[in-house]
Amino acid sequence: MSLQRSALAPLFDLKDIFGRQINLEDYKDKKLLIGFFRHAGCPFCNLRVHALTKVHEKLKAKGLEMIFFFESKESVLLRSSFHKEVSPIPLISDPEKEIYGKYGLEESKSISTKSHITSFIQTAIKAKFKGVPMNMPEAQESLNTIPAEFLVDKGLRLKKLHYSKSLTDRLDLDLIEKFADDSSIFDEAS
């Protein structure tokens, strides 16, 4: 079940993998990107995390914070030097997918299969070139989780909901930057 634009973002109060308490209500006076990713070894997701970490400081200077969720266990994420380097961005482990469910994320074998057939080789090459992790899912992780990204305005209002239609389908970085500059860009449309 997908969320609706202009609704309040579902609340959570969890520790990230670095032991920091992340309470969504603490972000009520900020703009926010919440990203939901697949497992720690997913090259599609890790390339996206890599791209977002590269623009993190620039977007933070504009008042936009980020929080990332992975379905992998904390111990799996902490084994990865790549994921440990994501700090200072909160990275939350949600292997039971409790928060994934609250945000309406779903699994789709057909989307996952089609994405792997049409873009895995190119994605694997990019992942290797950028030095991001690429591994098969571990126990309890899924190949079929479909990522999503949410832009949340001050007051915790959902402004842009992006449920991916493929494993490479993500919010445009320029759009995220425009939202950081002026969150009213979504007041009229989508």
Short mmCIF file of C-alpha atoms in Angstrom, two decimals, residues 10 13 19 24 41 55 75 84 104 106 117 121 123 128 134-135 147 157 167 172 180:
data_model
loop_
_atom_site.label_atom_id
_atom_site.label_comp_id
_atom_site.label_asym_id
_atom_site.label_seq_id
_atom_site.Cartn_x
_atom_site.Cartn_y
_atom_site.Cartn_z
CA PRO A 10 5.32 7.59 9.13
CA ASP A 13 12.58 6.10 16.45
CA GLY A 19 24.51 3.52 17.59
CA LEU A 24 12.10 11.21 12.76
CA GLY A 41 25.52 -6.24 -1.60
CA VAL A 55 26.33 15.35 -2.92
CA SER A 75 26.27 -6.90 11.41
CA LYS A 84 30.67 2.41 7.37
CA GLY A 104 4.55 1.11 1.43
CA GLU A 106 6.80 -3.90 -1.85
CA ILE A 117 18.21 -8.95 -17.33
CA ILE A 121 25.93 -6.16 -16.54
CA THR A 123 25.49 -1.84 -13.32
CA LYS A 128 33.35 -2.41 -9.97
CA MET A 134 28.38 -6.24 -5.13
CA ASN A 135 27.38 -9.51 -3.47
CA PRO A 147 13.71 0.61 -3.65
CA ARG A 157 4.98 16.33 5.13
CA LEU A 167 16.25 -1.14 -9.88
CA ASP A 172 16.86 12.76 -10.31
CA ALA A 180 16.56 21.48 -1.16
#
